[in-house]
PDB file of C-alpha atoms in Angstrom:
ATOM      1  CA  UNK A   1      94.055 122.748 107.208  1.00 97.00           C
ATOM      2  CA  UNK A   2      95.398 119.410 107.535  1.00 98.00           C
ATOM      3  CA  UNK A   3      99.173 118.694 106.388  1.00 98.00           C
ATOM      4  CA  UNK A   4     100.082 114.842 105.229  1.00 98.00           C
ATOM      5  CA  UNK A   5     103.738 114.569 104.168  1.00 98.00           C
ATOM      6  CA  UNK A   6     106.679 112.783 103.014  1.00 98.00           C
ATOM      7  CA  UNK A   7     110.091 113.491 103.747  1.00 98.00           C
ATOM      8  CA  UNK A   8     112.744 111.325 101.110  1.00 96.00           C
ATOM      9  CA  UNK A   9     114.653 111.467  98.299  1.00 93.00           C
ATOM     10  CA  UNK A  10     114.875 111.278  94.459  1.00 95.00           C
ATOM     11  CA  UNK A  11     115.528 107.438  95.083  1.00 94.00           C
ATOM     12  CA  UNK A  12     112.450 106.883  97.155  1.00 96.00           C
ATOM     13  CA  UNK A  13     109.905 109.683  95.312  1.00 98.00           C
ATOM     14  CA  UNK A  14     108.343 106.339  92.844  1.00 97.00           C
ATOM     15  CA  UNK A  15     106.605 105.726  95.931  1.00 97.00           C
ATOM     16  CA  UNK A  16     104.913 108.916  96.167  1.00 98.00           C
ATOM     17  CA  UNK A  17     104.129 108.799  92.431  1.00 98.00           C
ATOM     18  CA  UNK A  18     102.764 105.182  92.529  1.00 97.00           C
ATOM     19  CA  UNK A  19     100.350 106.136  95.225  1.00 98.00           C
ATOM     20  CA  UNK A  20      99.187 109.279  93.274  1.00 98.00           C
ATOM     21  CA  UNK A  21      95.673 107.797  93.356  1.00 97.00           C
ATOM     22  CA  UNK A  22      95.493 107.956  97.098  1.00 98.00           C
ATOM     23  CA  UNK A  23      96.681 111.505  97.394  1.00 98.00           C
ATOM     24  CA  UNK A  24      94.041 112.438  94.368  1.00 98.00           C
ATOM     25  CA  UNK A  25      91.456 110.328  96.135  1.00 98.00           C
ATOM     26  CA  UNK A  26      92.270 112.511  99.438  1.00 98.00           C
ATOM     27  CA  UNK A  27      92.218 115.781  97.337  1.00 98.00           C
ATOM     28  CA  UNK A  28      88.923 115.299  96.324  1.00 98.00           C
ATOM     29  CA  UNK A  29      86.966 113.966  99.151  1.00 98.00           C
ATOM     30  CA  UNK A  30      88.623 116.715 101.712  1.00 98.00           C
ATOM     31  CA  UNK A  31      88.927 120.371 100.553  1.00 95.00           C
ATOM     32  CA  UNK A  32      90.852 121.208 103.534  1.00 97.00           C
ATOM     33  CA  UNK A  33      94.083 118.700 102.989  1.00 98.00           C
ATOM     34  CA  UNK A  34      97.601 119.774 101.768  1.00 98.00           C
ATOM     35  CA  UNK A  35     100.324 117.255 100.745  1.00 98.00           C
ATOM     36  CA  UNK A  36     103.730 118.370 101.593  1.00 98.00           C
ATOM     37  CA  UNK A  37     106.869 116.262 100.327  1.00 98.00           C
ATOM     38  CA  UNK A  38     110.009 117.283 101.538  1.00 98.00           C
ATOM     39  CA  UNK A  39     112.679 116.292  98.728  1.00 98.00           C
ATOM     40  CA  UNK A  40     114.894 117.173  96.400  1.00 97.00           C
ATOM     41  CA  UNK A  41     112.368 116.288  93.475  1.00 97.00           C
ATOM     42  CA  UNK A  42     108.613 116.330  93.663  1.00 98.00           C
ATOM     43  CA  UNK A  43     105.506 115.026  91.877  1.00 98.00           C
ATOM     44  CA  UNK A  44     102.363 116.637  90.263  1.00 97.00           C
ATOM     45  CA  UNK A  45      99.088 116.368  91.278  1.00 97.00           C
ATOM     46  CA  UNK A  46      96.020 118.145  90.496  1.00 96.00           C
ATOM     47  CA  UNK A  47      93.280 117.135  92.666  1.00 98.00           C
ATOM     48  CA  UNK A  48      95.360 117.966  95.995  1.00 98.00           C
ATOM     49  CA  UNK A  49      96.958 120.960  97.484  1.00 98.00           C
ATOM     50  CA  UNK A  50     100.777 120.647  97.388  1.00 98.00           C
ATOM     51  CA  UNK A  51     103.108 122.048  98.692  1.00 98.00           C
ATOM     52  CA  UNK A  52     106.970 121.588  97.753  1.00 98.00           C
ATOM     53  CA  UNK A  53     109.742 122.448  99.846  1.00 98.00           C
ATOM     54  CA  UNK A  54     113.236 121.678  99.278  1.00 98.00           C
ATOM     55  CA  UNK A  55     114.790 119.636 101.855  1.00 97.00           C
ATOM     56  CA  UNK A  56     116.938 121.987 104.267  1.00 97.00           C
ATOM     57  CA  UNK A  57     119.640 120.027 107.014  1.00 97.00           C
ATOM     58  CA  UNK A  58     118.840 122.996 108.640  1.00 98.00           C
ATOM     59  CA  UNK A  59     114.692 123.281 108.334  1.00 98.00           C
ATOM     60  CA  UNK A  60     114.486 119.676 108.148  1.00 98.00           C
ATOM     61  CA  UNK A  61     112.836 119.354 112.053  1.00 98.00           C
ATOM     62  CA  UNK A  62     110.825 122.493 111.793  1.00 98.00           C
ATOM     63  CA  UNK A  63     109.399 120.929 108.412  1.00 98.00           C
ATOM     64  CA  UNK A  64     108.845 117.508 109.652  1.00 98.00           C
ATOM     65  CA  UNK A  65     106.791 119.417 112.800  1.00 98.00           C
ATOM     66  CA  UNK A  66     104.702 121.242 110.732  1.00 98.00           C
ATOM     67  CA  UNK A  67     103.012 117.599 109.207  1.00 98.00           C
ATOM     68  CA  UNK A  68      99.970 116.696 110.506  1.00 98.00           C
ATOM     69  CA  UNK A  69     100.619 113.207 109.061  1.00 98.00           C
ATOM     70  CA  UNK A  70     103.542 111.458 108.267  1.00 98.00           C
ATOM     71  CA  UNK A  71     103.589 108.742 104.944  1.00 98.00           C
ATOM     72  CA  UNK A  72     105.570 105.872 104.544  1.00 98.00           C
ATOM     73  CA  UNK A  73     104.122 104.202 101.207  1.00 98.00           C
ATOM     74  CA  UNK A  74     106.209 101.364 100.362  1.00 97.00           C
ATOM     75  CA  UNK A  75     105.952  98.031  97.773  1.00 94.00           C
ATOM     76  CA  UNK A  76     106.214  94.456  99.487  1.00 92.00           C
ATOM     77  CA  UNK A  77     108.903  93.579  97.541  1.00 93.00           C
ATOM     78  CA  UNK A  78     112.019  92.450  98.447  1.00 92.00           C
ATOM     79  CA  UNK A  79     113.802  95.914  98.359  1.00 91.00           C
ATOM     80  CA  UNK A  80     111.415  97.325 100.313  1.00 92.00           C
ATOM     81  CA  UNK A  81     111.596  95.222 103.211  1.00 92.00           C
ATOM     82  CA  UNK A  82     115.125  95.949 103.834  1.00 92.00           C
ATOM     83  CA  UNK A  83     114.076  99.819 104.448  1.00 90.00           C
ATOM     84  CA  UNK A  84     115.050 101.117 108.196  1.00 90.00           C
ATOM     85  CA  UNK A  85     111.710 103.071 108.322  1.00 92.00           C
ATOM     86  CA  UNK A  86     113.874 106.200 109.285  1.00 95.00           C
ATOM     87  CA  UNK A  87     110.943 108.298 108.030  1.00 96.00           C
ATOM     88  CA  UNK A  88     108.660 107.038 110.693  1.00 97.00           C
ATOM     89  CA  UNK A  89     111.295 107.307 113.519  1.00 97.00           C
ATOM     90  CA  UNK A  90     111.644 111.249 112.054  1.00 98.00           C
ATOM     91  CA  UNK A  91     107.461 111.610 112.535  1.00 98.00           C
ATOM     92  CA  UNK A  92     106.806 110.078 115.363  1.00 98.00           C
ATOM     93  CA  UNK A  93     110.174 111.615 117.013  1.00 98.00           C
ATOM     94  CA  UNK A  94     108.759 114.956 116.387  1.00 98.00           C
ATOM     95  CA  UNK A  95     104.898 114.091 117.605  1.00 98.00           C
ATOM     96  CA  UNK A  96     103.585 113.152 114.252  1.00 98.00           C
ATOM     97  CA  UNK A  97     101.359 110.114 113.385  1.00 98.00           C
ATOM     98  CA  UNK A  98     102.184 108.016 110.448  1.00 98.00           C
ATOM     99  CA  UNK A  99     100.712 105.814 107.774  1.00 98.00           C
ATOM    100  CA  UNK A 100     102.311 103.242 106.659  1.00 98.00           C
ATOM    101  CA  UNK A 101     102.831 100.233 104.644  1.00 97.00           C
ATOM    102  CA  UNK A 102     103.216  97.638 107.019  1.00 97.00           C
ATOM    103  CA  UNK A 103     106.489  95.757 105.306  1.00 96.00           C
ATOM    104  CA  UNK A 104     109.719  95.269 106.913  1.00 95.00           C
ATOM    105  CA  UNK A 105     110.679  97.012 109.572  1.00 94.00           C
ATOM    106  CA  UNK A 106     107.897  99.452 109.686  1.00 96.00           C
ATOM    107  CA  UNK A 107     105.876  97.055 110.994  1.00 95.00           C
ATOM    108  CA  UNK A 108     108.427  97.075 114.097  1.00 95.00           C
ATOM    109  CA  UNK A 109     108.394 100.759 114.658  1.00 96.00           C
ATOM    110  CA  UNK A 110     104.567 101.774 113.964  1.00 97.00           C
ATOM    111  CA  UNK A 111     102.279  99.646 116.084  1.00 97.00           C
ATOM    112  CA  UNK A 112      99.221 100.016 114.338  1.00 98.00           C
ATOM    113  CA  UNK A 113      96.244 101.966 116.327  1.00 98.00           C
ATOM    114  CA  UNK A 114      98.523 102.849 118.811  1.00 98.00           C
ATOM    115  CA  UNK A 115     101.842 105.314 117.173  1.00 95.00           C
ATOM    116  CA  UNK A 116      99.886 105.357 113.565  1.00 97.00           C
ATOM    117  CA  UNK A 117      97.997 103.398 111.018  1.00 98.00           C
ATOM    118  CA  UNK A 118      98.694 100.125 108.651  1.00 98.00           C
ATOM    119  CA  UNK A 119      97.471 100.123 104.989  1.00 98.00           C
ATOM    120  CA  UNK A 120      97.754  98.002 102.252  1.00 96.00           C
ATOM    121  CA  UNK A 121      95.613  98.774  99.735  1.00 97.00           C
ATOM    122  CA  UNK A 122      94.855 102.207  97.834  1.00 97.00           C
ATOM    123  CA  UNK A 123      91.463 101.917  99.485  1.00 98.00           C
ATOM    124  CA  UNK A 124      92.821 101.363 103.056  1.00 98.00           C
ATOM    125  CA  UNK A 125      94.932 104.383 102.446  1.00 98.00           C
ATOM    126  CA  UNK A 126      92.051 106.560 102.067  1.00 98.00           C
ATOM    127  CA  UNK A 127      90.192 104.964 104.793  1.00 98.00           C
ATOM    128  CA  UNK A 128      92.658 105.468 107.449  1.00 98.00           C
ATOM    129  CA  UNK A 129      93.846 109.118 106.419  1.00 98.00           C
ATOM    130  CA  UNK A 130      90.527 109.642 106.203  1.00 98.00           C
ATOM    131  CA  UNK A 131      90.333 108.642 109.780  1.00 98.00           C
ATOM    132  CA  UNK A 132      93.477 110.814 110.744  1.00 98.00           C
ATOM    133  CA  UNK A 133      92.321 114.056 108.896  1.00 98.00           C
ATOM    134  CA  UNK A 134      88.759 113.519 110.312  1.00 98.00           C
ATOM    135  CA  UNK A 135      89.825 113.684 114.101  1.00 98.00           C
ATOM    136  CA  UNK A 136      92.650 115.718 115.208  1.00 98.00           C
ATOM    137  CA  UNK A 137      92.581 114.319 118.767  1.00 98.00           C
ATOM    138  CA  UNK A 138      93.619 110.807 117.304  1.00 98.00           C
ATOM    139  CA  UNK A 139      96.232 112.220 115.604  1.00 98.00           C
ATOM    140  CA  UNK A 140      97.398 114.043 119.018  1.00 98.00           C
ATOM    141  CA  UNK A 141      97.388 110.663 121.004  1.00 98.00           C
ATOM    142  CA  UNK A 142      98.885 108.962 118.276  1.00 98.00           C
ATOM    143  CA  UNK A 143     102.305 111.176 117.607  1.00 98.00           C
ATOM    144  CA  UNK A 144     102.167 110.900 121.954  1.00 98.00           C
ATOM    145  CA  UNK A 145     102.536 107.807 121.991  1.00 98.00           C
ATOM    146  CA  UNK A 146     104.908 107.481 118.865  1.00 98.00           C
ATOM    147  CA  UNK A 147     107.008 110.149 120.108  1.00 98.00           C
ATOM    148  CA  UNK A 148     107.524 108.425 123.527  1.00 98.00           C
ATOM    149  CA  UNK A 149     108.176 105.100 121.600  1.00 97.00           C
ATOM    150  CA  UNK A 150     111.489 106.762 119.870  1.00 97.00           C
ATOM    151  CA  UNK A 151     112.551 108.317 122.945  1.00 97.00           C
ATOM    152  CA  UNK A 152     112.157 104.871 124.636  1.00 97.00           C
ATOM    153  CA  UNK A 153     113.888 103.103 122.312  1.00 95.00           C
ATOM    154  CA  UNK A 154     115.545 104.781 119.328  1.00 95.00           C
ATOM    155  CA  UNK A 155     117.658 107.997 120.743  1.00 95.00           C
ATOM    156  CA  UNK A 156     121.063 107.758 121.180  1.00 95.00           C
ATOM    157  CA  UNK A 157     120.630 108.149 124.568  1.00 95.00           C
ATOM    158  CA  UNK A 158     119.062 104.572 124.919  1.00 96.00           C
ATOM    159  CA  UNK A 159     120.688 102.684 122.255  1.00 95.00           C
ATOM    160  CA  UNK A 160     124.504 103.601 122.572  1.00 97.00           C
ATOM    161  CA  UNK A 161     124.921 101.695 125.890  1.00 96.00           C
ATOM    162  CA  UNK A 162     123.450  98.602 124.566  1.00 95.00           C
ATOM    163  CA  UNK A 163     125.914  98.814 121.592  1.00 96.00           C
ATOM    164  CA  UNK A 164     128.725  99.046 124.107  1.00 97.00           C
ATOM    165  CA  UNK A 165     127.408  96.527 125.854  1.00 97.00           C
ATOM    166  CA  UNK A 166     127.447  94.156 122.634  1.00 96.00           C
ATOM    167  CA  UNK A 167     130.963  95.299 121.582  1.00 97.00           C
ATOM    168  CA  UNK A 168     132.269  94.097 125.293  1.00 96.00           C
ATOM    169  CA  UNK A 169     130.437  91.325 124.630  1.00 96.00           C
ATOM    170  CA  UNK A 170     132.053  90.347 121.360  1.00 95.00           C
ATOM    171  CA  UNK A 171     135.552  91.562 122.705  1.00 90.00           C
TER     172      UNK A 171
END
């Protein structure tokens, strides 16, 4: 079985719902494909395993690690780009892939081929989870790679010295 998934909120979950086709489109063509959203409210589908699980502070990085495939589906609209893509810092921090739309800052975090895939239209969605679900050992070298690009450049570890740095700087 192969596990996409979102992790979000009730504010975010229109995303999830807009892209219903995709996840349908996914259901169909694969029989061995569950969609997981990790939430506090959920959508239907009926072409596509799902499974629903509440979102847990204290689950939250077990559920994130048991995705196969993380989803960022987003709008290019204005609101949109001013995301912080903290869903695909949470996959690829944990080893997973992710799919993304590639508007704002997403396109900063995911390089695409390399930590995870671009898409744009419903039809590129399919195509690259289709390429994901279709070869595990992508997916592997892909959430490597992502996973060393957060601990690079997104942990704590790296970033509080350079906000020091620029508070001594503005002092």
């Amino acid at each position: 079985t192969v596990t996409m998934g979102w992790i979000g909120d009730h504010g975010s979950i229109h995303y999830m719902e807009s892209y219903k086709d995709v996840w349908e489109a996914i259901g169909r063509k694969y029989t061995n494909i569950v969609l997981t959203i990790i939430c506090d409210t959920f959508i239907e589908t009926k072409d596509i395993a799902l499974k629903k699980i509440p979102w847990s502070y204290e689950r939250e990085i077990n559920d994130l690690m048991s995705l196969d495939i993380g989803l960022m589906p987003l709008f290019d609209d204005l609101w949109s780009k001013g995301k912080c893509g903290f869903k695909i810092i949470q996959y690829l921090g944990v080893g997973v892939p992710a799919v993304c739309t590639p508007v704002g800052i997403n396109r900063d975090v995911v390089q695409d081929g390399i930590h995870g895939l671009w898409a744009n239209t419903k039809d590129e969605w399919v195509e690259k989870l289709s390429t994901l679900i279709e070869n595990p050992s992508l997916r592997e070298k892909m959430g490597g790679d992502g996973r060393r690009k957060i601990m690079d450049a997104y942990t704590v570890q790296v970033c509080a010295p350079k906000l020091i740095d620029w508070i001594k700087e503005m002092a």
